[in-house]
Short mmCIF file of N, CA and C in Angstrom, two decimals:
data_model
loop_
_atom_site.label_atom_id
_atom_site.label_comp_id
_atom_site.label_asym_id
_atom_site.label_seq_id
_atom_site.Cartn_x
_atom_site.Cartn_y
_atom_site.Cartn_z
N TYR A 1 -13.95 -11.99 25.94
CA TYR A 1 -14.99 -11.25 26.60
C TYR A 1 -14.89 -11.30 28.11
N SER A 2 -13.85 -11.84 28.65
CA SER A 2 -13.77 -12.04 30.10
C SER A 2 -13.78 -10.72 30.87
N ASP A 3 -13.31 -9.63 30.27
CA ASP A 3 -13.29 -8.36 30.98
C ASP A 3 -14.53 -7.51 30.72
N VAL A 4 -15.45 -8.02 29.94
CA VAL A 4 -16.66 -7.28 29.61
C VAL A 4 -17.79 -7.74 30.52
N THR A 5 -18.44 -6.79 31.16
CA THR A 5 -19.55 -7.15 32.04
C THR A 5 -20.90 -6.86 31.40
N THR A 6 -20.90 -6.03 30.39
CA THR A 6 -22.14 -5.67 29.72
C THR A 6 -21.96 -5.79 28.21
N PHE A 7 -22.92 -6.39 27.56
CA PHE A 7 -22.95 -6.42 26.10
C PHE A 7 -23.91 -5.35 25.64
N ILE A 8 -23.51 -4.59 24.67
CA ILE A 8 -24.43 -3.67 24.02
C ILE A 8 -24.61 -4.21 22.61
N VAL A 9 -25.80 -4.63 22.29
CA VAL A 9 -26.07 -5.24 21.00
C VAL A 9 -26.79 -4.22 20.12
N HIS A 10 -26.17 -3.89 19.01
CA HIS A 10 -26.83 -3.06 18.02
C HIS A 10 -27.55 -4.02 17.09
N TRP A 11 -28.82 -3.89 16.99
CA TRP A 11 -29.60 -4.92 16.32
C TRP A 11 -30.40 -4.38 15.15
N ASN A 12 -30.79 -5.31 14.36
CA ASN A 12 -31.80 -5.09 13.34
C ASN A 12 -32.64 -6.36 13.31
N GLU A 13 -33.64 -6.39 12.47
CA GLU A 13 -34.52 -7.56 12.46
C GLU A 13 -33.78 -8.85 12.16
N GLU A 14 -32.73 -8.75 11.36
CA GLU A 14 -31.95 -9.94 10.99
C GLU A 14 -31.33 -10.59 12.23
N PHE A 15 -30.85 -9.77 13.17
CA PHE A 15 -30.26 -10.32 14.39
C PHE A 15 -31.29 -11.14 15.16
N PHE A 16 -32.50 -10.62 15.26
CA PHE A 16 -33.53 -11.35 15.99
C PHE A 16 -33.95 -12.60 15.23
N ALA A 17 -34.06 -12.48 13.91
CA ALA A 17 -34.46 -13.63 13.10
C ALA A 17 -33.45 -14.77 13.23
N LYS A 18 -32.19 -14.43 13.35
CA LYS A 18 -31.15 -15.46 13.46
C LYS A 18 -30.90 -15.87 14.91
N GLY A 19 -31.61 -15.27 15.84
CA GLY A 19 -31.48 -15.67 17.23
C GLY A 19 -30.21 -15.20 17.91
N VAL A 20 -29.60 -14.16 17.42
CA VAL A 20 -28.33 -13.68 17.96
C VAL A 20 -28.48 -13.28 19.43
N VAL A 21 -29.52 -12.50 19.72
CA VAL A 21 -29.71 -12.03 21.08
C VAL A 21 -29.93 -13.20 22.02
N LYS A 22 -30.74 -14.15 21.62
CA LYS A 22 -31.00 -15.33 22.45
C LYS A 22 -29.70 -16.11 22.69
N LYS A 23 -28.87 -16.26 21.65
CA LYS A 23 -27.60 -16.97 21.80
C LYS A 23 -26.69 -16.27 22.81
N LEU A 24 -26.62 -14.94 22.73
CA LEU A 24 -25.79 -14.19 23.67
C LEU A 24 -26.30 -14.35 25.10
N GLN A 25 -27.61 -14.30 25.27
CA GLN A 25 -28.19 -14.46 26.60
C GLN A 25 -27.92 -15.86 27.16
N GLU A 26 -27.98 -16.87 26.30
CA GLU A 26 -27.72 -18.24 26.74
C GLU A 26 -26.24 -18.46 27.05
N GLU A 27 -25.38 -17.89 26.22
CA GLU A 27 -23.94 -18.09 26.37
C GLU A 27 -23.37 -17.31 27.56
N TYR A 28 -23.94 -16.15 27.86
CA TYR A 28 -23.44 -15.30 28.93
C TYR A 28 -24.59 -14.87 29.84
N PRO A 29 -25.18 -15.81 30.59
CA PRO A 29 -26.35 -15.46 31.40
C PRO A 29 -26.03 -14.50 32.55
N GLU A 30 -24.77 -14.43 32.96
CA GLU A 30 -24.39 -13.57 34.09
C GLU A 30 -24.22 -12.11 33.67
N ARG A 31 -24.26 -11.85 32.39
CA ARG A 31 -23.99 -10.50 31.90
C ARG A 31 -25.27 -9.77 31.52
N LYS A 32 -25.23 -8.49 31.73
CA LYS A 32 -26.35 -7.64 31.35
C LYS A 32 -26.34 -7.45 29.84
N LEU A 33 -27.50 -7.47 29.23
CA LEU A 33 -27.61 -7.31 27.79
C LEU A 33 -28.44 -6.07 27.50
N THR A 34 -27.82 -5.09 26.90
CA THR A 34 -28.51 -3.87 26.54
C THR A 34 -28.70 -3.87 25.03
N ILE A 35 -29.90 -3.66 24.60
CA ILE A 35 -30.20 -3.72 23.17
C ILE A 35 -30.52 -2.32 22.67
N THR A 36 -29.80 -1.90 21.67
CA THR A 36 -30.07 -0.62 21.03
C THR A 36 -30.28 -0.86 19.55
N GLY A 37 -31.07 -0.07 18.93
CA GLY A 37 -31.35 -0.26 17.52
C GLY A 37 -30.44 0.53 16.62
N ILE A 38 -30.00 -0.10 15.55
CA ILE A 38 -29.27 0.60 14.51
C ILE A 38 -30.21 0.63 13.32
N GLU A 39 -30.67 1.81 13.02
CA GLU A 39 -31.65 1.95 11.95
C GLU A 39 -31.06 2.57 10.70
N LYS A 40 -29.94 3.26 10.86
CA LYS A 40 -29.31 3.91 9.72
C LYS A 40 -27.79 3.85 9.88
N PHE A 41 -27.09 4.01 8.77
CA PHE A 41 -25.63 3.86 8.83
C PHE A 41 -24.98 4.86 9.77
N GLU A 42 -25.61 6.01 9.98
CA GLU A 42 -25.05 7.02 10.87
C GLU A 42 -25.01 6.54 12.32
N ASP A 43 -25.77 5.49 12.65
CA ASP A 43 -25.76 4.93 14.00
C ASP A 43 -24.53 4.06 14.26
N LEU A 44 -23.85 3.63 13.22
CA LEU A 44 -22.67 2.77 13.38
C LEU A 44 -21.51 3.57 13.96
N ILE A 45 -20.96 3.10 15.05
CA ILE A 45 -19.81 3.78 15.66
C ILE A 45 -18.64 3.81 14.68
N CYS A 46 -18.50 2.75 13.93
CA CYS A 46 -17.43 2.66 12.93
C CYS A 46 -17.55 3.82 11.93
N TRP A 47 -18.75 4.08 11.45
CA TRP A 47 -18.97 5.16 10.50
C TRP A 47 -18.71 6.51 11.17
N GLN A 48 -19.16 6.67 12.41
CA GLN A 48 -18.96 7.92 13.14
C GLN A 48 -17.48 8.25 13.30
N LYS A 49 -16.69 7.24 13.65
CA LYS A 49 -15.24 7.45 13.83
C LYS A 49 -14.58 7.74 12.48
N ALA A 50 -15.03 7.06 11.44
CA ALA A 50 -14.48 7.31 10.11
C ALA A 50 -14.83 8.73 9.64
N ARG A 51 -15.98 9.21 10.04
CA ARG A 51 -16.38 10.58 9.70
C ARG A 51 -15.46 11.58 10.39
N GLU A 52 -15.17 11.36 11.67
CA GLU A 52 -14.23 12.23 12.39
C GLU A 52 -12.86 12.22 11.71
N LEU A 53 -12.43 11.04 11.32
CA LEU A 53 -11.15 10.88 10.62
C LEU A 53 -11.15 11.69 9.32
N THR A 54 -12.22 11.57 8.56
CA THR A 54 -12.30 12.29 7.28
C THR A 54 -12.28 13.80 7.49
N LYS A 55 -13.02 14.28 8.48
CA LYS A 55 -12.99 15.72 8.76
C LYS A 55 -11.58 16.16 9.12
N ASN A 56 -10.87 15.35 9.89
CA ASN A 56 -9.51 15.69 10.29
C ASN A 56 -8.57 15.71 9.08
N VAL A 57 -8.74 14.74 8.18
CA VAL A 57 -7.91 14.71 6.97
C VAL A 57 -8.16 15.97 6.14
N TYR A 58 -9.41 16.34 5.96
CA TYR A 58 -9.72 17.54 5.18
C TYR A 58 -9.11 18.79 5.82
N LYS A 59 -9.23 18.92 7.13
CA LYS A 59 -8.66 20.10 7.81
C LYS A 59 -7.14 20.12 7.71
N THR A 60 -6.54 18.97 7.94
CA THR A 60 -5.08 18.89 7.97
C THR A 60 -4.47 19.20 6.61
N PHE A 61 -5.10 18.73 5.54
CA PHE A 61 -4.52 18.89 4.20
C PHE A 61 -5.15 20.03 3.41
N SER A 62 -5.95 20.87 4.06
CA SER A 62 -6.62 21.96 3.34
C SER A 62 -5.62 22.92 2.68
N GLY A 63 -4.47 23.11 3.29
CA GLY A 63 -3.47 24.02 2.73
C GLY A 63 -2.39 23.34 1.90
N CYS A 64 -2.53 22.05 1.66
CA CYS A 64 -1.52 21.31 0.90
C CYS A 64 -1.49 21.82 -0.55
N ARG A 65 -0.30 22.17 -1.01
CA ARG A 65 -0.16 22.72 -2.37
C ARG A 65 -0.06 21.65 -3.45
N ASP A 66 0.16 20.42 -3.04
CA ASP A 66 0.23 19.31 -3.98
C ASP A 66 -1.21 18.83 -4.22
N GLY A 67 -1.83 19.40 -5.24
CA GLY A 67 -3.25 19.13 -5.51
C GLY A 67 -3.55 17.66 -5.75
N GLY A 68 -2.68 16.98 -6.47
CA GLY A 68 -2.91 15.56 -6.75
C GLY A 68 -2.89 14.73 -5.47
N PHE A 69 -1.92 15.00 -4.62
CA PHE A 69 -1.83 14.26 -3.36
C PHE A 69 -3.01 14.58 -2.46
N LYS A 70 -3.32 15.86 -2.35
CA LYS A 70 -4.43 16.31 -1.52
C LYS A 70 -5.74 15.65 -1.96
N ASP A 71 -6.01 15.65 -3.26
CA ASP A 71 -7.23 15.03 -3.78
C ASP A 71 -7.26 13.54 -3.48
N GLN A 72 -6.14 12.86 -3.65
CA GLN A 72 -6.08 11.41 -3.45
C GLN A 72 -6.31 11.03 -1.99
N ILE A 73 -5.69 11.74 -1.07
CA ILE A 73 -5.84 11.39 0.34
C ILE A 73 -7.25 11.72 0.82
N GLN A 74 -7.83 12.80 0.30
CA GLN A 74 -9.20 13.13 0.67
C GLN A 74 -10.19 12.12 0.07
N ARG A 75 -9.96 11.70 -1.16
CA ARG A 75 -10.84 10.69 -1.79
C ARG A 75 -10.79 9.37 -1.03
N ALA A 76 -9.59 8.98 -0.58
CA ALA A 76 -9.47 7.73 0.17
C ALA A 76 -10.27 7.80 1.47
N SER A 77 -10.19 8.93 2.16
CA SER A 77 -10.91 9.05 3.43
C SER A 77 -12.42 9.06 3.21
N VAL A 78 -12.89 9.72 2.16
CA VAL A 78 -14.33 9.74 1.87
C VAL A 78 -14.80 8.35 1.44
N SER A 79 -13.94 7.62 0.75
CA SER A 79 -14.28 6.27 0.31
C SER A 79 -14.57 5.34 1.48
N ILE A 80 -13.87 5.53 2.58
CA ILE A 80 -14.12 4.72 3.78
C ILE A 80 -15.57 4.91 4.22
N LEU A 81 -15.96 6.16 4.39
CA LEU A 81 -17.32 6.49 4.81
C LEU A 81 -18.36 5.97 3.83
N SER A 82 -18.12 6.21 2.57
CA SER A 82 -19.10 5.85 1.54
C SER A 82 -19.32 4.34 1.48
N ASN A 83 -18.25 3.58 1.59
CA ASN A 83 -18.39 2.12 1.50
C ASN A 83 -19.03 1.52 2.75
N ILE A 84 -18.77 2.11 3.91
CA ILE A 84 -19.47 1.65 5.11
C ILE A 84 -20.97 1.92 4.96
N ALA A 85 -21.31 3.12 4.52
CA ALA A 85 -22.72 3.49 4.34
C ALA A 85 -23.39 2.59 3.30
N GLU A 86 -22.74 2.40 2.17
CA GLU A 86 -23.35 1.57 1.13
C GLU A 86 -23.47 0.11 1.56
N GLY A 87 -22.45 -0.40 2.24
CA GLY A 87 -22.52 -1.77 2.73
C GLY A 87 -23.66 -1.96 3.71
N PHE A 88 -23.87 -0.96 4.55
CA PHE A 88 -24.96 -1.05 5.53
C PHE A 88 -26.31 -1.24 4.85
N SER A 89 -26.49 -0.60 3.69
CA SER A 89 -27.80 -0.66 3.02
C SER A 89 -28.01 -1.93 2.22
N ARG A 90 -26.97 -2.70 2.02
CA ARG A 90 -27.11 -3.93 1.23
C ARG A 90 -27.78 -5.02 2.04
N GLN A 91 -28.61 -5.80 1.39
CA GLN A 91 -29.37 -6.84 2.07
C GLN A 91 -28.60 -8.15 2.19
N GLY A 92 -27.87 -8.51 1.15
CA GLY A 92 -27.14 -9.78 1.16
C GLY A 92 -25.87 -9.68 1.99
N GLN A 93 -25.59 -10.72 2.77
CA GLN A 93 -24.43 -10.72 3.64
C GLN A 93 -23.12 -10.59 2.85
N LYS A 94 -22.99 -11.35 1.76
CA LYS A 94 -21.74 -11.28 0.98
C LYS A 94 -21.53 -9.90 0.38
N GLU A 95 -22.59 -9.32 -0.12
CA GLU A 95 -22.48 -7.99 -0.72
C GLU A 95 -22.14 -6.94 0.34
N LYS A 96 -22.79 -7.03 1.49
CA LYS A 96 -22.54 -6.13 2.61
C LYS A 96 -21.06 -6.19 3.02
N ILE A 97 -20.57 -7.39 3.20
CA ILE A 97 -19.18 -7.58 3.64
C ILE A 97 -18.19 -7.10 2.59
N GLN A 98 -18.53 -7.27 1.32
CA GLN A 98 -17.65 -6.80 0.25
C GLN A 98 -17.44 -5.29 0.35
N PHE A 99 -18.49 -4.54 0.62
CA PHE A 99 -18.35 -3.09 0.78
C PHE A 99 -17.52 -2.75 2.01
N TYR A 100 -17.69 -3.52 3.08
CA TYR A 100 -16.89 -3.27 4.28
C TYR A 100 -15.41 -3.55 4.02
N PHE A 101 -15.13 -4.58 3.22
CA PHE A 101 -13.73 -4.87 2.87
C PHE A 101 -13.17 -3.78 1.96
N THR A 102 -13.99 -3.23 1.09
CA THR A 102 -13.54 -2.12 0.24
C THR A 102 -13.21 -0.92 1.11
N ALA A 103 -14.03 -0.66 2.13
CA ALA A 103 -13.75 0.42 3.08
C ALA A 103 -12.41 0.17 3.78
N LYS A 104 -12.18 -1.08 4.14
CA LYS A 104 -10.92 -1.45 4.80
C LYS A 104 -9.73 -1.20 3.87
N GLY A 105 -9.90 -1.50 2.60
CA GLY A 105 -8.85 -1.23 1.62
C GLY A 105 -8.56 0.26 1.51
N SER A 106 -9.62 1.07 1.50
CA SER A 106 -9.44 2.53 1.44
C SER A 106 -8.77 3.05 2.70
N LEU A 107 -9.08 2.45 3.83
CA LEU A 107 -8.46 2.83 5.09
C LEU A 107 -6.96 2.51 5.06
N THR A 108 -6.62 1.36 4.53
CA THR A 108 -5.20 1.00 4.41
C THR A 108 -4.49 1.93 3.43
N GLU A 109 -5.18 2.29 2.35
CA GLU A 109 -4.61 3.26 1.40
C GLU A 109 -4.34 4.59 2.11
N LEU A 110 -5.28 5.03 2.93
CA LEU A 110 -5.11 6.28 3.68
C LEU A 110 -3.91 6.17 4.62
N GLN A 111 -3.76 5.04 5.30
CA GLN A 111 -2.61 4.87 6.19
C GLN A 111 -1.30 4.97 5.42
N ASN A 112 -1.26 4.40 4.23
CA ASN A 112 -0.07 4.48 3.39
C ASN A 112 0.21 5.92 2.98
N GLN A 113 -0.83 6.63 2.59
CA GLN A 113 -0.66 8.02 2.16
C GLN A 113 -0.20 8.92 3.31
N LEU A 114 -0.63 8.60 4.51
CA LEU A 114 -0.15 9.36 5.67
C LEU A 114 1.34 9.17 5.87
N LEU A 115 1.82 7.96 5.66
CA LEU A 115 3.26 7.71 5.77
C LEU A 115 4.02 8.52 4.72
N VAL A 116 3.49 8.54 3.51
CA VAL A 116 4.12 9.33 2.44
C VAL A 116 4.12 10.81 2.82
N ALA A 117 2.97 11.30 3.31
CA ALA A 117 2.86 12.72 3.70
C ALA A 117 3.89 13.08 4.77
N ARG A 118 4.08 12.19 5.72
CA ARG A 118 5.07 12.45 6.76
C ARG A 118 6.49 12.42 6.17
N ASP A 119 6.74 11.43 5.32
CA ASP A 119 8.08 11.27 4.75
C ASP A 119 8.50 12.46 3.87
N VAL A 120 7.55 13.05 3.15
CA VAL A 120 7.90 14.15 2.25
C VAL A 120 7.70 15.53 2.90
N GLY A 121 7.30 15.53 4.17
CA GLY A 121 7.21 16.79 4.91
C GLY A 121 5.87 17.49 4.84
N TYR A 122 4.83 16.82 4.37
CA TYR A 122 3.49 17.43 4.35
C TYR A 122 2.84 17.40 5.74
N LEU A 123 3.33 16.53 6.61
CA LEU A 123 2.79 16.37 7.96
C LEU A 123 3.93 16.38 8.97
N ASP A 124 3.73 17.07 10.08
CA ASP A 124 4.70 16.95 11.16
C ASP A 124 4.32 15.71 11.99
N HIS A 125 5.19 15.34 12.92
CA HIS A 125 4.95 14.12 13.70
C HIS A 125 3.68 14.20 14.55
N LYS A 126 3.38 15.37 15.07
CA LYS A 126 2.18 15.53 15.91
C LYS A 126 0.91 15.26 15.10
N ASP A 127 0.79 15.91 13.94
CA ASP A 127 -0.40 15.70 13.09
C ASP A 127 -0.45 14.26 12.57
N PHE A 128 0.72 13.73 12.21
CA PHE A 128 0.75 12.35 11.74
C PHE A 128 0.23 11.40 12.82
N ASN A 129 0.75 11.54 14.04
CA ASN A 129 0.34 10.65 15.12
C ASN A 129 -1.15 10.75 15.42
N LYS A 130 -1.68 11.96 15.38
CA LYS A 130 -3.11 12.16 15.64
C LYS A 130 -3.96 11.41 14.62
N ILE A 131 -3.67 11.62 13.34
CA ILE A 131 -4.47 10.96 12.30
C ILE A 131 -4.19 9.47 12.26
N ALA A 132 -2.94 9.07 12.44
CA ALA A 132 -2.59 7.65 12.44
C ALA A 132 -3.33 6.91 13.54
N ASP A 133 -3.43 7.52 14.72
CA ASP A 133 -4.18 6.90 15.82
C ASP A 133 -5.65 6.74 15.45
N GLN A 134 -6.21 7.74 14.76
CA GLN A 134 -7.60 7.63 14.32
C GLN A 134 -7.78 6.50 13.32
N THR A 135 -6.79 6.30 12.44
CA THR A 135 -6.92 5.22 11.46
C THR A 135 -6.86 3.86 12.15
N ILE A 136 -6.04 3.75 13.17
CA ILE A 136 -5.94 2.48 13.90
C ILE A 136 -7.26 2.17 14.59
N GLN A 137 -7.84 3.18 15.23
CA GLN A 137 -9.13 2.98 15.89
C GLN A 137 -10.21 2.61 14.86
N ALA A 138 -10.24 3.31 13.74
CA ALA A 138 -11.22 3.01 12.69
C ALA A 138 -11.02 1.60 12.14
N HIS A 139 -9.76 1.19 11.99
CA HIS A 139 -9.45 -0.15 11.50
C HIS A 139 -10.00 -1.22 12.44
N LYS A 140 -9.80 -1.02 13.73
CA LYS A 140 -10.30 -1.99 14.71
C LYS A 140 -11.82 -2.07 14.67
N LEU A 141 -12.47 -0.93 14.60
CA LEU A 141 -13.93 -0.92 14.55
C LEU A 141 -14.45 -1.56 13.27
N LEU A 142 -13.78 -1.29 12.17
CA LEU A 142 -14.19 -1.87 10.89
C LEU A 142 -13.98 -3.38 10.90
N ASN A 143 -12.88 -3.84 11.48
CA ASN A 143 -12.67 -5.29 11.61
C ASN A 143 -13.77 -5.92 12.45
N GLY A 144 -14.18 -5.25 13.51
CA GLY A 144 -15.27 -5.75 14.34
C GLY A 144 -16.59 -5.80 13.58
N LEU A 145 -16.84 -4.78 12.77
CA LEU A 145 -18.06 -4.75 11.96
C LEU A 145 -18.05 -5.91 10.95
N ILE A 146 -16.91 -6.16 10.36
CA ILE A 146 -16.80 -7.27 9.40
C ILE A 146 -17.00 -8.61 10.12
N ARG A 147 -16.35 -8.76 11.27
CA ARG A 147 -16.52 -10.01 12.03
C ARG A 147 -17.98 -10.25 12.41
N THR A 148 -18.62 -9.20 12.90
CA THR A 148 -20.01 -9.31 13.30
C THR A 148 -20.90 -9.64 12.11
N SER A 149 -20.65 -8.99 11.00
CA SER A 149 -21.46 -9.21 9.80
C SER A 149 -21.24 -10.62 9.23
N THR A 150 -20.04 -11.14 9.41
CA THR A 150 -19.72 -12.48 8.92
C THR A 150 -20.33 -13.55 9.83
N LYS A 151 -20.28 -13.30 11.13
CA LYS A 151 -20.73 -14.29 12.10
C LYS A 151 -22.25 -14.45 12.09
N TYR A 152 -22.96 -13.36 11.92
CA TYR A 152 -24.40 -13.42 12.02
C TYR A 152 -25.01 -13.12 10.68
#
C-alpha cells in the first residue's frame, strides 16, 4: 500500500461490526479514508468488469458457426457474473467465498477457451488480446474480492 494515498472502502454492516474501518484508520492514520456503500452486487467493480467481459464475449462470438463452442464460451462468461452475484448475497463467509472461487474457476475456463479459439482460428490476435486483457483484469479484481472476503 505504499503507493496508495487514499483508501476507498466499500462497506456493509459486517465491515463496521468487525471494526474494519477503525483498523484501517488506526493502521494508516496519514491516509484519507473514503467510505462508499455497496448495497447490491451491481456495485462491485469486479462484477461490473466481468459484465463488460461477458458482453464482449457475446459480441465477438455472435457469428461463430461452431454452436457447441460458442455456447460453452458464453456459458463460462455468464457463470462468472452469476457466481459473483450469488456469492454477494450469501451471508456466511465460507459460502460467499465458495461462490467467488467458482467464479474464478469459470474465469480460468474462459481463458482456456480463448486460447483454443485463437489456436483454431475463431479469434484473430487483436480480438484475442482485447478479451484476454479483460480476463486478466477481472482475475485480479476477483482475487482482491476473495482476499477481502477472507480477511474480514
